[in-house]
Amino acid sequence: MKKIAFTILIAFLSFSYSWAQELSVSGTLQDSQTKTPLIGATVVLTSQQDTSKKLFGLTDTQGHFHIGNLSNGKYRLNISYLGYQTLQRLISIENSQPLNLGVVYLQPTKTMLQEVKVVGQVPPSQMKGDTVEYNAQAYKTNPNATAEDLVGKMPGIIVNKDGSVTAHGETVQKVLVDGKPFFGDDPTTALRNLPAEIVDKVEVFDKMSDQAQFTGFDDGQSQKTINIVTRPDRRNGQFGKLYAGYGSDSRYSLGGNINFFNGDRRISLIGMSNNVNQQNFAFQDLLGVTGGGGGFGGRGGYRGAGGIGNFLVGQQNGIVTTNSIGLNYSDDWGKKITVTGSYFFNTTNNHNQQTLDRTYFVSQNANQLYHENDLSSATNYNHRVNLRLEYQINDKNSIIFTPRFNTQTYNSSSAVAGAYFTTDSALVSQTNTQRNAHNNGYNFADDLLWRHAFNKRGRTISLNIHTEFSEKNGTNLLQATNSYYKDPSNSFDTTYQQSQLNSHTNQISANLDYTEPIGQKSQLLLTYNTSYTSGYSNKNTFQFDPVKQQFSMLDTGLTNDYKSYYTSNQLGASYRYRANDNLFFTAGLSYQIANLEGDRVFPMDFTVKRTFYNLLGNAMLRYKIGNTKNLRVFFRTSTNAPSISQLQDVVDNSNPLQLSTGNPNLKQQTTQSVFVRYSAVNTDKNRMFFAFLGIQQSQNDITNATITAMQDSVLAHGVVLNKGSQLTYPVNLNGAWSIRSFATLGLPLKFMKSNLNLSGGINYSRSPGLVNNIKNYANNFGITFPIVISSNISENLDFTLSYTPNYNIVKNSIQPNLNSNYFSNSASARINWIFWKGFELDNNITYEKYNGLGEAYDKPYLLWNASIGKHFFKKQNGELQLTVFDLLKQNRSINRNVTETYIENSTTSVLQQYFLLTFTYNLRNFKGANFPQPNRDHNFFMFPGRPPGGGPPPGGRVIMHGPDE
C-alpha cells in the first residue's frame, strides 16, 4: 500500500517541472462607503476577441476574487452584487503576467431593493480552490421550500430518504450558516429548519479542524461540510413556521421553528411533538444498547473530537413518539469575541416488533439457523449543551474554547423468543426472555486551542488540550426460560437475575504544533501529541434468592471489576511544498509509543501490559488544473486501541442462547488508508463531475470470533455454554480490506428545465472472522447506480425522480454453498404542484423490490403518500393540508446484513395508513439588507488565500493576519 501511494505521489510531482506561470485576474471587492468586503459577488470576464468565451468568479469571505486560465488579450470585466451598482471596465493582460486590480469599490444603489436589476449571467456553480460554490438563484423551489429541498436540486448533491445528505459521493457531516455552527453538527436539523428563500450561496468543502486550518497541514480530521451563505437582505428580521395537525388513529404532529436574525446576532428556536415517526432530531447511540465501540485511537494517538455528536443519531426502527426542543444562539460580543451555542432536549418513546432470520457459519460442512421475534419498547431522555467561544486576543494570538455536555436516561423492556435450528429444521435450542433496563449517564468534553503567530511570516505555534469525562450507570433485569434439545434427553433451565453496571472513562490529551517557513515555497511542521485515558467498568450480577425474596446471591461468573489504561506519545514532522497556485504536496512521518494496560481485580486478579511501537506516515498531494479541475491524493496511517467494553472479559447473557464477552488480550489496530478525489466543474455548461476512491487495509483488525457449542461446555468462572448456544468475543485478525469508489455527474436537462445526477459506485469489503477457531473471510461486493432528476421549471411546479439499483455479491470462504447474490430496486417520485388560487397537490411515491433474499422477503411494496392543501391570507403564508400516509396500505421495512459470522434478513414495525389534517403558518418579516460587517479575524496561513484542502476558514472567516499578507 505504501509503495502504491509513493508511486502516485512521484507521478504527479513530475508535473511541477513543466508547469508554467498561470495568467489570472484578481482583486478585492469592497463597499465604497464602509470599506467592508462584499461576499459572494459575481465577477464575469468576457474575452473581446471571442465574446462567447466567458469566465466566472465569486468573491470569498474577504471579498477576494481570482479568475485564472487566461491568455494575453483584452477583456470586459463585469461585477454585480445585490443592492449595488454594476461595475463594468475594460482590462488588458499583457506580457504573460498576472493582473492584480487591488481594491475595487462598488457604489450602493439608491434604488429600492425590489427594483434592482442585476446585469450579467449568474453562474449556477463554480469551483474556488477546494470549494464548490452554488448560486441559489439558479435553482427554483416552491415558495415554502426548505434549504433541504434546495440543495437536493444541485448537481452532485443527493438528499437521501433518511434525511442524510451526500455531496460529491461523501456523507455531509456538518452544516454551517454564514460560517457558524447551526444547532451543533446535525445536517438534517439545519437544512430542514431554514427556508430556501434566505439562501444566497451553498458552499461544499472539506472542513479541517481548527488547528489544521491554522497550520495549513491536514491532520486527517476533515469533515464534508455545507456552508449556507444567507442573502444580505435576509439577515435582519424574523422568519420561521408553525404547524399543528391531527388525524385518524389519534395521530398528531405539531411544532415549528422561529429565527431572529439581527446581523451577527442570531437566535433560533425549534420544537416538535408527534407520533408519526418524524424524528427530525436524532440522538446518539443509546446508553445500554451498544457496548461503547470506538476506542482510544486516533491519528497515531487520540485526537479527540469529544465524541458528542450534536443531535446526531439516525432514524430509529419501529414506531416512535418524539418530543423535542432546541435553542441556537450566535453573536459577536464586541470586536474580539464570537460566541455560538445551542441547547437541545428530546424524549422519544419507541415501540418495535422485529423479526429476523440468521444463517450462521458453523463449520465447512454445517451451518445453523436462528430465528427471533423481538417485541420491545424504549424511552429515552436526552439533554445536550454545546458552546464555541472564539477570542481574538490581538493580531498575533487567539483562543478557541469548545465545551460540550450531554446527559441521557434510557429505559427499555423487551420480550424475545429465539430458537436455533439445523438446516433440516430440527430444533436445537430455544429461549423466551423478558428484559428490563434502566440506564443513565453523562459525557463532558472540551477543547481549548491557543494559536500564536510570530513576526516572521509562516512561523506559528499552537496548542490544543482536550479533556473528556463520561460515566454510565444502569440496572438490568433478566428473566428467561431456556430449552435445549439433546440426545438422549432434553433439558431446560431458568434464569432470574439482576445486573448492576457502573463504568466511567477519563481522558486528557494535548497536541502541540510548530510551523517554520523554509524559503518562499516550503514550510515545516513539527508536532508532539500525548494522551492518557483511564477506564473503569464494574458489573455485579445477582441471582434471585427465593428465601429472602430479593436479588442477593452474587454470581461470580457474571461479575467483573476491570480497569484499563492507555497512554501514547507521538513525535512527528511534516514538510509542505507549494510549487505554484496549482500544485503542492505535504509528506510527514511520526513515531508513536503506546502503552495499553488492563487490570482485572475480580473475580480473579489478572494484569496485561502491552507496548506498541508504530512508524506512521502521511502524505497529501493537490493538483489544480485551472479553475475547473482539482485532483487530491491522501495517504494516512492511523491506530485504534480497543475500548474498555471490548477488553472486559465479563459474560453478557442477556440472550442465553447468544453469550458474549470481552477479550483482555486484544492488541492495538493499525490502518493504512489511501484516498483519491477528483472534481471538475464546467461553469458555462453547469456540468459537474466528482470521483472518489478509498482503499483501507488493517493489521490486527478488531473483529469477532464465534463458537457454537457442539456439547455442553464450561467457560471461565463457571459459566455454562449449552449445546447449540453461541459465544462471541472480539479478536485481532489480519486480512481486512475495503475499497470504496463513487463517481457522480451532474448536468442540466435543458429540454425539460431540470437537473440530472448520474452516479455510480463499486464497493468491496473483506472482513475476517473466526468461526469455531477456523478463519472465515466474508467478501461483500456491491454495485450501485443512483439516478436523480430534479426540476428547475418554476416555483409552482417542483418534482424529483430517482431510481437506485443495487447488486450485491456475498461470498464466504468457510461455506461456499451459502454464497449468494441479491438485487434491490428503489424508485421514488415526488411531485409538488401549486395551481389555481393557491391550491397545492403533493405526491410522494416510493417503490421497493428485493430479489434473492428468499420468498418471505422478496415481496415488493409501493408506499404512496399524497396530500392536497390550500394557501390562505394575503401573502399566501397560511396553508391547510390534508395528507394520507400509505395510500395503498403496503408499507414494509426490509433489511439485509452481512457479517464475518452470519447473514441476516430482518423486518421491523412500520406505520400503517392514517389521515392527517394540518394547518401551517409561515412567518416572514425582513427589514431589508444588512450587509456584511468588516472581518475581525485574519488569515494565518503560510500561503495566501484558503488553506490547501481546507475550504473556507472556520466560522466563515479567516483567523489572524497571515505571514504572507
mmCIF file of C-alpha atoms in Angstrom, residues 60 62 64 578 939 941 943-947 958:
data_model
loop_
_atom_site.group_PDB
_atom_site.id
_atom_site.type_symbol
_atom_site.label_atom_id
_atom_site.label_comp_id
_atom_site.label_asym_id
_atom_site.label_seq_id
_atom_site.Cartn_x
_atom_site.Cartn_y
_atom_site.Cartn_z
ATOM 1 C CA ASP A 60 -14.887 34.927 -0.905
ATOM 2 C CA GLN A 62 -12.675 38.559 2.468
ATOM 3 C CA HIS A 64 -11.204 38.423 -2.772
ATOM 4 C CA ARG A 578 3.920 24.616 -2.952
ATOM 5 C CA ASN A 939 -5.734 34.686 7.674
ATOM 6 C CA PHE A 941 -1.631 30.529 6.709
ATOM 7 C CA PHE A 943 0.288 30.723 1.673
ATOM 8 C CA PRO A 944 -2.271 33.389 0.702
ATOM 9 C CA GLY A 945 -5.931 32.501 0.300
ATOM 10 C CA ARG A 946 -7.665 29.438 1.687
ATOM 11 C CA PRO A 947 -5.595 26.691 3.273
ATOM 12 C CA VAL A 958 -10.087 33.697 8.416
#
